[in-house]
Amino acid sequence: MAYQSYSDFSTNSTNPFYLHPNKNPSLVLVSPLLDDKNYHTWARSMHIALISKNKERFIDGTIMKPPVFYPLYAPWFCCNTMVLAWIHRLIFESIAKFVLWIDTAAGVWKNPQIRFSHGDIFRISDIQEDLYKFRQGTLDVSNYFTQMKVMWDELETYRPITSCCCAIPCSCGALASICKYREQDYMIRFLKGLNEKFAHSKSQIMMMNPLPDIDKAFSLVIQQERELNHSNSIVAPTTNSSEESAAFHTNSSNDNGNGNSKTGNNYGKGRTQSYGGAKGHSRVCTHCGRTNHTVETCFQKHGYPPGFKSKGKSTNSVTQSDVSTDAALESSQQNSCKSSFGFTQEQYQNILALLQQSKHTSQANSITTSPFVLNSHSHNEQESFEGNDWYS
């Protein structure tokens, strides 16, 4: 009989009736548990796990239940019960109640397949619609490809391409062409769903003759994604370095030539250290040159508040210090004007005087040439002439 080849089940690990001592009914082979929505993925994972345990023949009906008086009935019963325990632990309790009283592992395996396979035309139409509407969006290429492959594999499960079962296999190549077109459809769906930044790669791949397979297309797209991510990571440090150079240039332009800032070491050094300390140097007033405040809150520019008293000094001393500071600031501004325009202070004052004189002269000329002034002069001259006549 057929069971004679399985007589060494107690010692041969390749024998389907062999049970390792470490195998127990509480073993969890796959996850997650079977529900009414994940049958195909669960069945695929469970089938692979049973193949690894050399027990797949107990669920596909290859090893039938032997007669009770047969020598292999006891090992078959042990192996069948072990597979039943594994399946029961991997399905939800609500589903397990329906298969609890089925005696064979093949019967338990077939019952969920009939109930949850959903291999009808409605499920097929839903998957096809999802495939044609699916886009990459915010996903990376790898996750986008994985999700699309899950839907495509499920569709392949519902509508597989059957192989030729004729006694004399045909040699026309029609079956190979059908498989090729199905693979091209898969690749086209993958490329059309990519984002616009992969437009160059999509056009290059679709212009290849012959078209590459889906794995080759995925490899080419993932390479471009890696290159784009690398380019974006290089642009950011370049921008930061340019901003740092601009900030350094600004700080250098505010230097007075010997490495010291105008407002940092020359004006009010003792007072700024006593007022602000190290924190005060982060804010510098552009009006008085002191630290620890800005021009918006400068007392010298906007006036001291009522009842203001300095720390350890009188108001007069503060005023005198402010006057001396203003004088130093004015002298510094004069020196800066000299360095900026190339004129001395005396030359600068002379240019201002000439400009003022030119302004007054143009105003006088405009008054003299106005019609009202001309008429006034003519009337005065006529009165003077008549007066002279009368006098003579």
Short mmCIF file of C-alpha atoms in Angstrom, two decimals, residues 7-376:
data_model
loop_
_atom_site.label_atom_id
_atom_site.label_comp_id
_atom_site.label_asym_id
_atom_site.label_seq_id
_atom_site.Cartn_x
_atom_site.Cartn_y
_atom_site.Cartn_z
CA SER A 7 7.15 3.04 8.08
CA ASP A 8 10.27 4.81 9.43
CA PHE A 9 8.28 7.73 10.91
CA SER A 10 9.91 7.41 14.32
CA THR A 11 13.48 8.01 13.12
CA ASN A 12 13.35 9.72 9.72
CA SER A 13 12.88 13.51 10.03
CA THR A 14 11.79 13.77 6.39
CA ASN A 15 8.85 11.46 7.02
CA PRO A 16 5.58 13.46 7.21
CA PHE A 17 4.50 11.36 10.22
CA TYR A 18 7.63 12.28 12.17
CA LEU A 19 7.11 14.56 15.17
CA HIS A 20 10.06 16.28 16.79
CA PRO A 21 10.02 16.22 20.59
CA ASN A 22 10.14 20.05 20.68
CA LYS A 23 6.90 20.40 18.69
CA ASN A 24 3.90 21.18 20.87
CA PRO A 25 0.27 22.25 20.32
CA SER A 26 0.86 25.76 21.74
CA LEU A 27 3.29 26.72 18.98
CA VAL A 28 2.40 29.97 17.12
CA LEU A 29 3.49 29.70 13.52
CA VAL A 30 2.30 32.98 11.94
CA SER A 31 0.73 36.32 12.84
CA PRO A 32 -1.71 38.05 12.75
CA LEU A 33 -4.68 35.82 13.45
CA LEU A 34 -7.18 34.91 10.77
CA ASP A 35 -10.23 37.19 10.45
CA ASP A 36 -12.80 37.82 7.74
CA LYS A 37 -10.51 40.24 5.81
CA ASN A 38 -7.00 38.76 5.73
CA TYR A 39 -7.62 35.21 4.60
CA HIS A 40 -5.30 35.25 1.57
CA THR A 41 -2.27 36.62 3.39
CA TRP A 42 -2.92 34.37 6.38
CA ALA A 43 -3.35 31.29 4.21
CA ARG A 44 -0.16 32.02 2.32
CA SER A 45 1.87 32.46 5.53
CA MET A 46 0.31 29.40 7.14
CA HIS A 47 0.99 27.24 4.11
CA ILE A 48 4.67 28.23 4.10
CA ALA A 49 4.94 27.47 7.83
CA LEU A 50 3.41 24.02 7.40
CA ILE A 51 5.78 23.27 4.52
CA SER A 52 8.71 24.09 6.79
CA LYS A 53 7.30 21.59 9.32
CA ASN A 54 6.76 18.97 6.57
CA LYS A 55 3.05 18.85 7.39
CA GLU A 56 1.48 20.48 4.30
CA ARG A 57 0.21 17.11 3.07
CA PHE A 58 -2.24 16.98 5.97
CA ILE A 59 -4.13 20.07 4.75
CA ASP A 60 -4.15 19.51 0.99
CA GLY A 61 -5.71 16.04 1.28
CA THR A 62 -2.67 14.13 0.01
CA ILE A 63 -2.44 11.98 3.15
CA MET A 64 -5.85 10.54 3.83
CA LYS A 65 -7.05 9.12 7.10
CA PRO A 66 -5.94 5.44 7.29
CA PRO A 67 -8.11 2.69 8.66
CA VAL A 68 -8.19 2.32 12.41
CA PHE A 69 -6.53 -1.09 12.35
CA TYR A 70 -3.67 0.17 10.13
CA PRO A 71 -0.20 0.56 11.80
CA LEU A 72 0.11 4.23 10.75
CA TYR A 73 -3.22 5.25 12.21
CA ALA A 74 -1.68 6.26 15.53
CA PRO A 75 1.08 8.48 14.01
CA TRP A 76 -1.43 9.98 11.57
CA PHE A 77 -3.79 10.78 14.43
CA CYS A 78 -0.98 12.50 16.39
CA CYS A 79 0.16 14.57 13.40
CA ASN A 80 -3.41 15.49 12.42
CA THR A 81 -4.19 16.59 15.98
CA MET A 82 -1.01 18.69 16.10
CA VAL A 83 -1.91 20.51 12.88
CA LEU A 84 -5.46 21.09 14.16
CA ALA A 85 -4.09 22.65 17.36
CA TRP A 86 -1.81 24.96 15.35
CA ILE A 87 -4.67 26.14 13.14
CA HIS A 88 -7.03 26.70 16.08
CA ARG A 89 -4.49 28.94 17.81
CA LEU A 90 -4.09 31.10 14.69
CA ILE A 91 -7.75 32.05 14.08
CA PHE A 92 -10.10 34.29 16.04
CA GLU A 93 -12.42 32.68 18.56
CA SER A 94 -15.55 33.60 16.58
CA ILE A 95 -14.21 31.65 13.57
CA ALA A 96 -12.80 28.81 15.66
CA LYS A 97 -16.27 27.96 16.90
CA PHE A 98 -17.31 26.96 13.38
CA VAL A 99 -14.39 24.58 12.85
CA LEU A 100 -14.05 23.23 16.37
CA TRP A 101 -15.89 19.95 15.65
CA ILE A 102 -14.19 19.16 12.34
CA ASP A 103 -11.97 16.13 12.84
CA THR A 104 -9.44 16.46 10.02
CA ALA A 105 -6.93 19.22 9.32
CA ALA A 106 -7.91 19.19 5.65
CA GLY A 107 -11.53 19.93 6.56
CA VAL A 108 -10.56 22.78 8.88
CA TRP A 109 -8.33 24.23 6.15
CA LYS A 110 -11.05 24.06 3.51
CA ASN A 111 -13.81 25.66 5.59
CA PRO A 112 -12.23 29.18 5.90
CA GLN A 113 -11.25 29.01 2.25
CA ILE A 114 -14.89 28.60 1.23
CA ARG A 115 -16.12 31.30 3.62
CA PHE A 116 -13.47 34.02 3.27
CA SER A 117 -11.85 33.53 -0.12
CA HIS A 118 -14.18 36.12 -1.75
CA GLY A 119 -13.12 35.06 -5.20
CA ASP A 120 -16.18 36.62 -6.78
CA ILE A 121 -16.51 39.23 -9.48
CA PHE A 122 -17.23 42.03 -6.98
CA ARG A 123 -13.96 41.56 -5.11
CA ILE A 124 -12.08 41.34 -8.39
CA SER A 125 -13.63 44.59 -9.61
CA ASP A 126 -12.72 46.33 -6.33
CA ILE A 127 -9.07 45.30 -6.61
CA GLN A 128 -8.89 46.39 -10.23
CA GLU A 129 -10.34 49.78 -9.36
CA ASP A 130 -7.93 50.21 -6.45
CA LEU A 131 -5.01 49.33 -8.68
CA TYR A 132 -5.91 51.92 -11.32
CA LYS A 133 -6.51 54.65 -8.73
CA PHE A 134 -3.50 53.90 -6.55
CA ARG A 135 -0.80 56.62 -6.58
CA GLN A 136 2.49 57.08 -4.77
CA GLY A 137 1.58 60.33 -3.01
CA THR A 138 3.63 60.75 0.19
CA LEU A 139 4.93 57.18 0.16
CA ASP A 140 8.49 56.34 -0.78
CA VAL A 141 9.09 54.07 -3.76
CA SER A 142 9.63 50.94 -1.68
CA ASN A 143 6.38 51.23 0.32
CA TYR A 144 4.45 52.22 -2.80
CA PHE A 145 5.75 49.17 -4.67
CA THR A 146 4.98 46.86 -1.72
CA GLN A 147 1.36 47.99 -1.37
CA MET A 148 0.78 47.67 -5.11
CA LYS A 149 2.30 44.19 -5.18
CA VAL A 150 -0.03 43.04 -2.39
CA MET A 151 -3.07 44.04 -4.43
CA TRP A 152 -1.61 42.56 -7.62
CA ASP A 153 -0.83 39.23 -5.97
CA GLU A 154 -4.34 39.02 -4.57
CA LEU A 155 -5.73 39.64 -8.04
CA GLU A 156 -3.44 36.91 -9.38
CA THR A 157 -4.84 34.56 -6.77
CA TYR A 158 -8.39 35.19 -7.95
CA ARG A 159 -7.56 35.08 -11.66
CA PRO A 160 -4.47 32.92 -12.15
CA ILE A 161 -3.08 32.00 -15.53
CA THR A 162 -3.54 28.26 -15.82
CA SER A 163 -0.92 26.13 -17.41
CA CYS A 164 -1.59 23.85 -20.36
CA CYS A 165 -2.89 20.47 -19.21
CA CYS A 166 -3.17 18.81 -22.63
CA ALA A 167 -1.59 15.42 -23.21
CA ILE A 168 0.60 16.99 -25.87
CA PRO A 169 1.58 20.51 -24.72
CA CYS A 170 1.16 23.15 -27.38
CA SER A 171 4.21 24.93 -28.76
CA CYS A 172 2.60 28.06 -30.24
CA GLY A 173 3.76 30.33 -27.41
CA ALA A 174 0.32 31.80 -26.67
CA LEU A 175 0.59 31.09 -22.96
CA ALA A 176 3.99 32.77 -22.76
CA SER A 177 2.60 35.86 -24.53
CA ILE A 178 -0.27 36.08 -22.05
CA CYS A 179 2.13 35.94 -19.11
CA LYS A 180 4.32 38.59 -20.76
CA TYR A 181 1.40 40.97 -21.29
CA ARG A 182 0.25 40.49 -17.69
CA GLU A 183 3.75 41.40 -16.48
CA GLN A 184 3.81 44.50 -18.70
CA ASP A 185 0.46 45.61 -17.32
CA TYR A 186 1.87 45.31 -13.83
CA MET A 187 4.92 47.40 -14.72
CA ILE A 188 2.84 50.10 -16.48
CA ARG A 189 0.59 50.44 -13.42
CA PHE A 190 3.69 50.86 -11.26
CA LEU A 191 5.22 53.55 -13.46
CA LYS A 192 2.00 55.52 -14.00
CA GLY A 193 1.41 55.79 -10.25
CA LEU A 194 4.80 57.38 -9.51
CA ASN A 195 5.12 61.08 -8.64
CA GLU A 196 6.08 63.70 -11.21
CA LYS A 197 9.67 63.93 -10.01
CA PHE A 198 10.24 60.50 -11.58
CA ALA A 199 8.91 61.61 -14.98
CA HIS A 200 12.33 61.29 -16.61
CA SER A 201 12.82 57.73 -15.38
CA LYS A 202 9.29 56.75 -16.40
CA SER A 203 9.77 57.98 -19.96
CA GLN A 204 13.18 56.32 -20.27
CA ILE A 205 11.91 52.95 -19.02
CA MET A 206 8.79 52.96 -21.19
CA MET A 207 10.87 53.71 -24.29
CA MET A 208 13.03 50.62 -23.79
CA ASN A 209 12.56 47.86 -26.33
CA PRO A 210 11.96 45.25 -25.10
CA LEU A 211 10.39 46.49 -21.88
CA PRO A 212 12.15 45.38 -18.69
CA ASP A 213 10.40 43.31 -16.08
CA ILE A 214 8.88 44.82 -12.95
CA ASP A 215 11.89 44.11 -10.74
CA LYS A 216 14.26 45.85 -13.15
CA ALA A 217 11.95 48.87 -13.41
CA PHE A 218 11.76 49.08 -9.62
CA SER A 219 15.55 48.94 -9.38
CA LEU A 220 15.96 51.85 -11.83
CA VAL A 221 13.38 54.02 -10.04
CA ILE A 222 14.84 53.33 -6.60
CA GLN A 223 18.25 54.43 -7.88
CA GLN A 224 16.85 57.78 -9.00
CA GLU A 225 15.10 58.23 -5.66
CA ARG A 226 18.39 57.63 -3.87
CA GLU A 227 20.11 60.18 -6.11
CA LEU A 228 17.39 62.78 -5.50
CA ASN A 229 17.60 62.32 -1.73
CA HIS A 230 21.38 62.64 -1.91
CA SER A 231 21.11 65.87 -3.92
CA ASN A 232 18.63 67.36 -1.44
CA SER A 233 20.92 66.52 1.47
CA ILE A 234 23.78 68.41 -0.24
CA VAL A 235 21.75 71.56 -0.99
CA ALA A 236 20.93 72.26 2.67
CA PRO A 237 24.55 72.57 3.96
CA THR A 238 25.44 74.75 0.95
CA THR A 239 22.68 77.20 1.87
CA ASN A 240 23.81 77.32 5.47
CA SER A 241 27.41 78.01 4.50
CA SER A 242 26.33 80.88 2.24
CA GLU A 243 24.30 82.39 5.07
CA GLU A 244 27.28 82.07 7.41
CA SER A 245 29.55 83.82 4.89
CA ALA A 246 27.02 86.63 4.50
CA ALA A 247 26.83 87.07 8.27
CA PHE A 248 30.65 87.09 8.48
CA HIS A 249 30.80 89.75 5.76
CA THR A 250 28.31 91.91 7.66
CA ASN A 251 30.28 91.62 10.88
CA SER A 252 33.49 92.47 9.05
CA SER A 253 31.93 95.60 7.51
CA ASN A 254 30.98 96.83 10.99
CA ASP A 255 34.62 96.55 12.12
CA ASN A 256 36.75 99.70 12.38
CA GLY A 257 39.82 98.17 10.79
CA ASN A 258 41.76 96.91 13.84
CA GLY A 259 39.41 94.07 14.73
CA ASN A 260 37.38 95.94 17.34
CA SER A 261 33.79 97.00 16.97
CA LYS A 262 32.97 100.69 17.13
CA THR A 263 30.46 100.32 19.88
CA GLY A 264 32.01 97.46 21.77
CA ASN A 265 35.27 98.96 23.15
CA ASN A 266 35.15 102.75 22.77
CA TYR A 267 31.94 103.98 24.35
CA GLY A 268 30.73 103.48 27.89
CA LYS A 269 32.86 100.38 28.52
CA GLY A 270 32.78 100.57 32.29
CA ARG A 271 29.07 101.30 32.55
CA THR A 272 28.00 98.64 30.10
CA GLN A 273 29.97 96.04 32.03
CA SER A 274 28.37 97.11 35.30
CA TYR A 275 24.86 97.21 33.83
CA GLY A 276 24.63 94.21 31.52
CA GLY A 277 27.71 92.05 32.08
CA ALA A 278 28.12 89.34 29.54
CA LYS A 279 24.46 89.28 28.61
CA GLY A 280 24.36 92.99 27.75
CA HIS A 281 26.74 92.64 24.83
CA SER A 282 24.09 90.82 22.85
CA ARG A 283 22.18 94.13 22.41
CA VAL A 284 23.90 97.35 21.33
CA CYS A 285 22.19 100.73 20.93
CA THR A 286 22.91 102.37 17.59
CA HIS A 287 22.28 105.86 19.05
CA CYS A 288 24.52 106.02 22.13
CA GLY A 289 26.69 102.99 21.48
CA ARG A 290 25.99 101.30 24.80
CA THR A 291 25.01 97.71 25.40
CA ASN A 292 22.11 96.06 27.23
CA HIS A 293 19.45 98.11 25.35
CA THR A 294 18.39 99.13 21.83
CA VAL A 295 17.62 102.46 20.15
CA GLU A 296 13.88 101.96 20.82
CA THR A 297 14.48 102.19 24.60
CA CYS A 298 17.44 104.59 24.62
CA PHE A 299 17.05 107.26 27.34
CA GLN A 300 19.42 109.66 25.56
CA LYS A 301 17.21 109.68 22.46
CA HIS A 302 13.74 109.55 24.02
CA GLY A 303 14.45 111.20 27.38
CA TYR A 304 14.89 109.93 30.91
CA PRO A 305 11.78 108.85 32.83
CA PRO A 306 10.55 110.99 35.74
CA GLY A 307 12.47 110.39 38.95
CA PHE A 308 15.29 108.54 37.17
CA LYS A 309 18.28 107.94 39.41
CA SER A 310 21.49 106.34 38.36
CA LYS A 311 23.20 103.66 40.45
CA GLY A 312 25.81 105.39 42.59
CA LYS A 313 25.83 108.64 40.60
CA SER A 314 23.72 111.76 40.51
CA THR A 315 21.58 112.81 37.59
CA ASN A 316 24.05 115.56 36.76
CA SER A 317 26.89 113.13 36.54
CA VAL A 318 24.81 110.94 34.32
CA THR A 319 23.99 113.91 32.13
CA GLN A 320 27.65 114.91 31.94
CA SER A 321 28.59 111.37 31.06
CA ASP A 322 25.88 111.30 28.42
CA VAL A 323 27.14 114.62 26.97
CA SER A 324 30.68 113.30 26.81
CA THR A 325 29.41 110.14 25.22
CA ASP A 326 27.46 112.15 22.65
CA ALA A 327 30.55 114.20 21.89
CA ALA A 328 32.59 111.05 21.40
CA LEU A 329 29.87 109.63 19.22
CA GLU A 330 29.75 112.82 17.13
CA SER A 331 33.52 112.75 16.75
CA SER A 332 33.32 109.12 15.67
CA GLN A 333 30.57 109.97 13.18
CA GLN A 334 32.70 112.79 11.80
CA ASN A 335 35.63 110.44 11.41
CA SER A 336 33.35 107.90 9.76
CA CYS A 337 32.10 110.58 7.35
CA LYS A 338 35.67 111.43 6.52
CA SER A 339 36.56 107.80 5.93
CA SER A 340 33.39 107.23 3.93
CA PHE A 341 33.50 110.26 1.55
CA GLY A 342 37.22 111.06 1.52
CA PHE A 343 36.81 114.71 2.79
CA THR A 344 38.04 116.37 5.94
CA GLN A 345 35.58 117.98 8.32
CA GLU A 346 36.55 121.49 7.15
CA GLN A 347 36.07 120.54 3.50
CA TYR A 348 32.75 118.97 4.37
CA GLN A 349 31.55 122.19 6.10
CA ASN A 350 32.66 124.30 3.12
CA ILE A 351 30.68 122.09 0.73
CA LEU A 352 27.61 122.48 2.93
CA ALA A 353 28.06 126.29 2.98
CA LEU A 354 28.31 126.40 -0.80
CA LEU A 355 25.17 124.33 -1.12
CA GLN A 356 23.29 126.64 1.25
CA GLN A 357 24.51 129.76 -0.65
CA SER A 358 23.46 128.22 -3.96
CA LYS A 359 20.04 127.48 -2.48
CA HIS A 360 19.52 131.08 -1.30
CA THR A 361 20.66 132.48 -4.66
CA SER A 362 18.19 130.30 -6.58
CA GLN A 363 15.38 131.41 -4.28
CA ALA A 364 16.25 135.09 -4.81
CA ASN A 365 16.32 134.70 -8.58
CA SER A 366 12.93 133.02 -8.56
CA ILE A 367 11.48 135.92 -6.56
CA THR A 368 13.00 138.56 -8.88
CA THR A 369 11.72 136.94 -12.06
CA SER A 370 8.16 136.44 -10.87
CA PRO A 371 5.44 138.57 -12.61
CA PHE A 372 4.29 140.08 -9.34
CA VAL A 373 7.76 141.38 -8.48
CA LEU A 374 8.25 142.81 -11.99
CA ASN A 375 4.98 144.75 -11.83
CA SER A 376 5.90 146.05 -8.43
#
